[in-house]
Amino acid sequence: MEETLKIGMDMSDRYRFFTNIAFKNGYDCRSVIESAMQAQASQDLAEITARIKSGVDRQTALKPFLNDAHFEKWLSDFEEALYKAGNK
């Protein structure tokens, strides 16, 4: 146990540790940041899969999701969600 404490003290003296800076509504903002892309990807995948299962070929099913307009819509929604989370 004593050796473990020595190692821990040595590490805290030698290494630089990182932590997020706390700010008002920070937890909510970080939750939006963590989940936004994965949520959109899951939603898109479900829609693409449904289109393919209904007989649409893969390229046609993917096309609505592979363009700047789709990304810009996601980005706008992300910014809005982040703004709302930070300004509760």
mmCIF file of C-alpha atoms in Angstrom:
data_model
loop_
_atom_site.group_PDB
_atom_site.id
_atom_site.type_symbol
_atom_site.label_atom_id
_atom_site.label_comp_id
_atom_site.label_asym_id
_atom_site.label_seq_id
_atom_site.Cartn_x
_atom_site.Cartn_y
_atom_site.Cartn_z
ATOM 1 C CA MET A 1 0.000 0.000 0.000
ATOM 2 C CA GLU A 2 2.791 2.408 0.901
ATOM 3 C CA GLU A 3 4.530 1.722 -2.412
ATOM 4 C CA THR A 4 1.299 2.405 -4.289
ATOM 5 C CA LEU A 5 0.968 5.775 -2.576
ATOM 6 C CA LYS A 6 4.562 6.637 -3.457
ATOM 7 C CA ILE A 7 3.923 5.819 -7.105
ATOM 8 C CA GLY A 8 0.748 7.911 -7.075
ATOM 9 C CA MET A 9 2.530 10.879 -5.514
ATOM 10 C CA ASP A 10 5.381 10.552 -7.994
ATOM 11 C CA MET A 11 2.950 10.507 -10.910
ATOM 12 C CA SER A 12 1.102 13.573 -9.665
ATOM 13 C CA ASP A 13 4.414 15.437 -9.444
ATOM 14 C CA ARG A 14 5.725 14.377 -12.863
ATOM 15 C CA TYR A 15 2.682 14.144 -15.107
ATOM 16 C CA ARG A 16 0.295 16.749 -16.362
ATOM 17 C CA PHE A 17 -3.327 15.705 -15.930
ATOM 18 C CA PHE A 18 -6.239 16.984 -17.974
ATOM 19 C CA THR A 19 -9.739 17.687 -16.832
ATOM 20 C CA ASN A 20 -12.588 19.537 -18.426
ATOM 21 C CA ILE A 21 -13.168 23.021 -17.127
ATOM 22 C CA ALA A 22 -16.491 23.274 -15.351
ATOM 23 C CA PHE A 23 -19.029 25.755 -16.660
ATOM 24 C CA LYS A 24 -22.744 26.398 -16.241
ATOM 25 C CA ASN A 25 -24.745 23.612 -17.921
ATOM 26 C CA GLY A 26 -21.474 21.945 -18.910
ATOM 27 C CA TYR A 27 -22.790 18.447 -18.308
ATOM 28 C CA ASP A 28 -25.755 19.040 -20.602
ATOM 29 C CA CYS A 29 -23.535 20.551 -23.305
ATOM 30 C CA ARG A 30 -21.103 17.649 -23.133
ATOM 31 C CA SER A 31 -24.007 15.203 -23.401
ATOM 32 C CA VAL A 32 -25.148 16.897 -26.617
ATOM 33 C CA ILE A 33 -21.607 16.809 -28.007
ATOM 34 C CA GLU A 34 -21.141 13.142 -27.080
ATOM 35 C CA SER A 35 -24.403 11.920 -28.564
ATOM 36 C CA ALA A 36 -25.217 14.155 -31.542
ATOM 37 C CA MET A 37 -23.265 12.372 -34.258
ATOM 38 C CA GLN A 38 -24.065 8.860 -33.038
ATOM 39 C CA ALA A 39 -27.770 9.671 -32.774
ATOM 40 C CA GLN A 40 -27.855 11.002 -36.338
ATOM 41 C CA ALA A 41 -25.898 8.020 -37.647
ATOM 42 C CA SER A 42 -28.304 5.597 -35.950
ATOM 43 C CA GLN A 43 -31.323 7.437 -37.330
ATOM 44 C CA ASP A 44 -29.859 7.533 -40.840
ATOM 45 C CA LEU A 45 -28.898 3.859 -40.715
ATOM 46 C CA ALA A 46 -32.422 2.872 -39.693
ATOM 47 C CA GLU A 47 -33.883 4.845 -42.592
ATOM 48 C CA ILE A 48 -31.356 3.487 -45.099
ATOM 49 C CA THR A 49 -31.958 -0.073 -43.907
ATOM 50 C CA ALA A 50 -35.724 0.379 -44.238
ATOM 51 C CA ARG A 51 -35.320 1.705 -47.779
ATOM 52 C CA ILE A 52 -33.106 -1.219 -48.781
ATOM 53 C CA LYS A 53 -35.533 -3.729 -47.230
ATOM 54 C CA SER A 54 -38.356 -2.157 -49.235
ATOM 55 C CA GLY A 55 -36.459 -2.883 -52.444
ATOM 56 C CA VAL A 56 -34.524 0.327 -53.080
ATOM 57 C CA ASP A 57 -30.979 -0.340 -54.293
ATOM 58 C CA ARG A 58 -28.134 0.612 -51.940
ATOM 59 C CA GLN A 59 -26.808 3.604 -53.917
ATOM 60 C CA THR A 60 -30.269 5.137 -54.208
ATOM 61 C CA ALA A 61 -30.949 4.516 -50.511
ATOM 62 C CA LEU A 62 -27.688 6.243 -49.544
ATOM 63 C CA LYS A 63 -27.951 9.220 -51.886
ATOM 64 C CA PRO A 64 -30.129 11.507 -49.685
ATOM 65 C CA PHE A 65 -27.609 11.189 -46.853
ATOM 66 C CA LEU A 66 -24.400 11.805 -48.800
ATOM 67 C CA ASN A 67 -24.613 15.498 -49.541
ATOM 68 C CA ASP A 68 -23.814 18.865 -48.038
ATOM 69 C CA ALA A 69 -27.466 19.713 -47.411
ATOM 70 C CA HIS A 70 -27.910 16.693 -45.134
ATOM 71 C CA PHE A 71 -24.745 17.580 -43.228
ATOM 72 C CA GLU A 72 -25.736 21.247 -42.945
ATOM 73 C CA LYS A 73 -29.127 20.212 -41.515
ATOM 74 C CA TRP A 74 -27.403 18.006 -38.937
ATOM 75 C CA LEU A 75 -24.971 20.800 -38.072
ATOM 76 C CA SER A 76 -27.779 23.321 -37.662
ATOM 77 C CA ASP A 77 -29.705 20.922 -35.394
ATOM 78 C CA PHE A 78 -26.522 20.225 -33.419
ATOM 79 C CA GLU A 79 -25.826 23.929 -32.921
ATOM 80 C CA GLU A 80 -29.410 24.535 -31.807
ATOM 81 C CA ALA A 81 -29.323 21.638 -29.327
ATOM 82 C CA LEU A 82 -25.981 22.812 -27.962
ATOM 83 C CA TYR A 83 -27.251 26.378 -27.597
ATOM 84 C CA LYS A 84 -30.376 25.179 -25.764
ATOM 85 C CA ALA A 85 -28.324 22.944 -23.465
ATOM 86 C CA GLY A 86 -26.004 25.812 -22.583
ATOM 87 C CA ASN A 87 -28.752 28.338 -21.969
ATOM 88 C CA LYS A 88 -31.197 26.516 -19.714
#
